[in-house]
Short mmCIF file of C-alpha atoms in Angstrom, two decimals:
data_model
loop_
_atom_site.label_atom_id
_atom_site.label_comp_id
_atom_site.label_asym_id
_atom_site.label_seq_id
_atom_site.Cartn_x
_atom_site.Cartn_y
_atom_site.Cartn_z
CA UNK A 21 -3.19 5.18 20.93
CA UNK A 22 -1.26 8.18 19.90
CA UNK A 23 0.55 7.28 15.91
CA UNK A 24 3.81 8.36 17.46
CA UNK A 25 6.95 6.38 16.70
CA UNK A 26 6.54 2.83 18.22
CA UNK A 27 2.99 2.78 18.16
CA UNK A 28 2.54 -0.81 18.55
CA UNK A 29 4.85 -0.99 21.61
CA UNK A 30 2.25 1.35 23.48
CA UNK A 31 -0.50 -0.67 22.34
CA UNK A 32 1.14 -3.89 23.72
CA UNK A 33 1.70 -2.15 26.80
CA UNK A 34 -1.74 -0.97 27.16
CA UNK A 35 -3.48 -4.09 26.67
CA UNK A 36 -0.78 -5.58 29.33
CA UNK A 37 -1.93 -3.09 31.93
CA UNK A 38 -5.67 -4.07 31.09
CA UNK A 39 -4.36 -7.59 31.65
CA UNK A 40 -3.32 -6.91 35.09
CA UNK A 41 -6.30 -4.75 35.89
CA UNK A 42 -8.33 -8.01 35.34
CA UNK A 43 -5.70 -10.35 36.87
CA UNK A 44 -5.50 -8.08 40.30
CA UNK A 45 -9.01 -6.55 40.69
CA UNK A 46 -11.36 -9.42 38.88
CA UNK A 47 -13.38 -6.65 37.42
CA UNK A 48 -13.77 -7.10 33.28
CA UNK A 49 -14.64 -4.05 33.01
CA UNK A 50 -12.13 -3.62 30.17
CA UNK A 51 -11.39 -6.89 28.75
CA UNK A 52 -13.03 -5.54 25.87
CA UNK A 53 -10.58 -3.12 25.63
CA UNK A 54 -7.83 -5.50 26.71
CA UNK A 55 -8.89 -7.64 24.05
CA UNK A 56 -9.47 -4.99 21.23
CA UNK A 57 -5.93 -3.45 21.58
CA UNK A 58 -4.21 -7.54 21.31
CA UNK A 59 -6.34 -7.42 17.99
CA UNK A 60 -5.33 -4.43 16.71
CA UNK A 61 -1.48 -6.01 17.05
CA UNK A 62 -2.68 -9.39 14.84
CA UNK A 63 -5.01 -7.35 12.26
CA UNK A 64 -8.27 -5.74 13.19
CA UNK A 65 -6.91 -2.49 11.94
CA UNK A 66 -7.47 -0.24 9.26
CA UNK A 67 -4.55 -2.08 7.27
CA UNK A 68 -5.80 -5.64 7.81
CA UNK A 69 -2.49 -6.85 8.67
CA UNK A 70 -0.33 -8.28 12.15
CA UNK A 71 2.07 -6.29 12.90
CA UNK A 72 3.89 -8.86 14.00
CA UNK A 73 6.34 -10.84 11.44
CA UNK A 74 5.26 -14.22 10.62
CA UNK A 75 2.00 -14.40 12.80
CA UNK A 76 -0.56 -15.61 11.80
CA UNK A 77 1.26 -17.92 9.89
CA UNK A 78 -1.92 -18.20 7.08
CA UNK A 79 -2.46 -14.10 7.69
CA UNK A 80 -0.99 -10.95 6.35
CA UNK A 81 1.95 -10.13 8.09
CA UNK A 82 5.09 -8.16 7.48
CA UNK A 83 6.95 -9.20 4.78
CA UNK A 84 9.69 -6.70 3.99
CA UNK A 85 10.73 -5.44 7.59
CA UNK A 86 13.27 -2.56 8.23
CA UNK A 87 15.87 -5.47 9.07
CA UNK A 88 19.32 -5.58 7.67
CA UNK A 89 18.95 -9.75 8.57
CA UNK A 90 15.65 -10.33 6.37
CA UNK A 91 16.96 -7.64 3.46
CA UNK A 92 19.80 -8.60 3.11
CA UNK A 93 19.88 -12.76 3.55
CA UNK A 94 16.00 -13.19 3.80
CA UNK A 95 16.36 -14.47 7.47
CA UNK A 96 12.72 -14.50 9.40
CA UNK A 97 12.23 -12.77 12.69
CA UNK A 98 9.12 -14.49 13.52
CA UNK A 99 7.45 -13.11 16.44
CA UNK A 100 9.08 -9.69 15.92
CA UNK A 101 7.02 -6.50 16.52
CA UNK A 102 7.16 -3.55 14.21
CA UNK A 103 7.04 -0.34 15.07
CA UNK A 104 3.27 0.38 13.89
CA UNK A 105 1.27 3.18 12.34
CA UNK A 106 2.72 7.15 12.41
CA UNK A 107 0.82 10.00 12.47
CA UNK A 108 0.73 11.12 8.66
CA UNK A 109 2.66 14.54 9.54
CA UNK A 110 5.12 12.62 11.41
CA UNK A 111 5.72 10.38 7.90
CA UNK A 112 5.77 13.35 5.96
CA UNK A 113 8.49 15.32 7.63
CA UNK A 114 10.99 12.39 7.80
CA UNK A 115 14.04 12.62 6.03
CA UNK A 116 15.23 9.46 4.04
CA UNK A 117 12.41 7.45 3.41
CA UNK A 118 11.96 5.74 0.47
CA UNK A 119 9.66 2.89 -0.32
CA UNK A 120 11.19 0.02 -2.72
CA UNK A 121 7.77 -1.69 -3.37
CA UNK A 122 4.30 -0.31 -4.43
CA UNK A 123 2.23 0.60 -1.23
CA UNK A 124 -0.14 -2.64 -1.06
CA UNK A 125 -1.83 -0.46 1.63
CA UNK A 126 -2.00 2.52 -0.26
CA UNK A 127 -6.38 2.37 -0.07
CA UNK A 128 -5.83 2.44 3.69
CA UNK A 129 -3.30 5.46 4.27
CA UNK A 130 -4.38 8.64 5.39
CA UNK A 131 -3.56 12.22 6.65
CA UNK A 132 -4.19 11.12 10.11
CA UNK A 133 -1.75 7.73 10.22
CA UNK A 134 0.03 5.30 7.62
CA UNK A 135 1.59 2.40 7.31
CA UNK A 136 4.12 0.54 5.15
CA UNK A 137 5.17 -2.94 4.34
CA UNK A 138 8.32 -1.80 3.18
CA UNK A 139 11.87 -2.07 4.07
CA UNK A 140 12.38 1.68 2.98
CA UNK A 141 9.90 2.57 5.84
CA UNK A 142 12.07 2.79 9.01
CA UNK A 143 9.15 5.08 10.99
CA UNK A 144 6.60 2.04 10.84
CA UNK A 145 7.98 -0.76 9.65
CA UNK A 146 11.41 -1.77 11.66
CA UNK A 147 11.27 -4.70 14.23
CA UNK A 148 11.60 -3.69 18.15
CA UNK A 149 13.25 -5.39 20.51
CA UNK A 150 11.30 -3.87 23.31
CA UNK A 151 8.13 -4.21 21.65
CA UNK A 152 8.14 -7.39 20.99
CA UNK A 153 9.49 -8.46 24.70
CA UNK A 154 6.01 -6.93 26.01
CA UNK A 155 4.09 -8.93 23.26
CA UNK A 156 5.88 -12.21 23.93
CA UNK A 157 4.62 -11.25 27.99
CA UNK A 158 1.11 -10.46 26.63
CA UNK A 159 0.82 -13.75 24.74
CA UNK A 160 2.08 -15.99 26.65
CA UNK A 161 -0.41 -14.61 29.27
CA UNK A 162 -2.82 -14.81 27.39
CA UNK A 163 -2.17 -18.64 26.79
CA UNK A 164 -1.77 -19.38 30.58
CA UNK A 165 -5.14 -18.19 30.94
CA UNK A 166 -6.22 -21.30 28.64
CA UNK A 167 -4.62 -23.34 30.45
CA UNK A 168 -6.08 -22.72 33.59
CA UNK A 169 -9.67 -23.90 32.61
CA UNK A 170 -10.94 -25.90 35.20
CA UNK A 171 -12.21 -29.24 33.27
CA UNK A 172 -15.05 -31.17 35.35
CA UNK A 173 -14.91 -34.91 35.23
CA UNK A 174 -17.50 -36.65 33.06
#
């Protein structure tokens, strides 16, 4: 995935389409793919975090979201999306960031992308509304396919 603004939304999107590949052709020729992009989104990423506020509940997730409703009354937006990792130049040429907190990713940042746990951060870190529609399609089917395991009788 490109580290363009929104990251995360493309990477929802992507594993979506290999979703459908595998729904409409019955090839798995890139479930691994499919399944390596869904676990980039819930932390098997250079960060080790979800992107995705609240979930895991027992995992690293965002915290301090560019949200007016969990800055400023501490209100949760489980479920929500953030934007995801930006190219480094594309962080380093934005006007107006400032991070509140120390970097608890700092190890993990680089020239090529970065991320940020921080309210300040509005490029990476701020909840999307279409993002997070796509993810709530990819997971819940995801969890239909569970559910249509074919149990034998005993």
């Amino acid at each position: 995935m490109p580290f363009i603004w929104c990251s995360n939304n493309l990477t929802t999107s992507f594993s979506i389409q290999c979703y459908w590949y595998r729904q409409l052709t019955k090839d798995n020729s890139f479930s691994q793919l499919e399944q390596a992009n869904f676990d980039w989104l819930f932390g098997c990423n250079p960060w080790g975090t979800s992107f995705v506020y609240g979930l895991p509940s027992s995992g690293d997730t965002p915290t301090d979201p560019h949200s007016a409703f969990t800055h400023l009354k501490n209100y949760p937006i489980d479920g929500g999306l953030v934007d995801g990792p930006v190219y480094g130049s594309i962080y380093s040429n934005l006007i107006g960031i400032t991070l509140y907190q120390p970097d608890e990713y700092s190890a993990f940042q680089s020239k090529l992308a970065v991320y940020h746990d921080d309210y300040g951060d509005y490029s990476t870190n701020e909840p999307t509304m279409d993002g997070t529609a796509s993810l709530i399609y990819l997971v819940a089917a995801k969890a239909s396919e569970g559910s249509n395991v074919v149990k034998k009788k005993p």
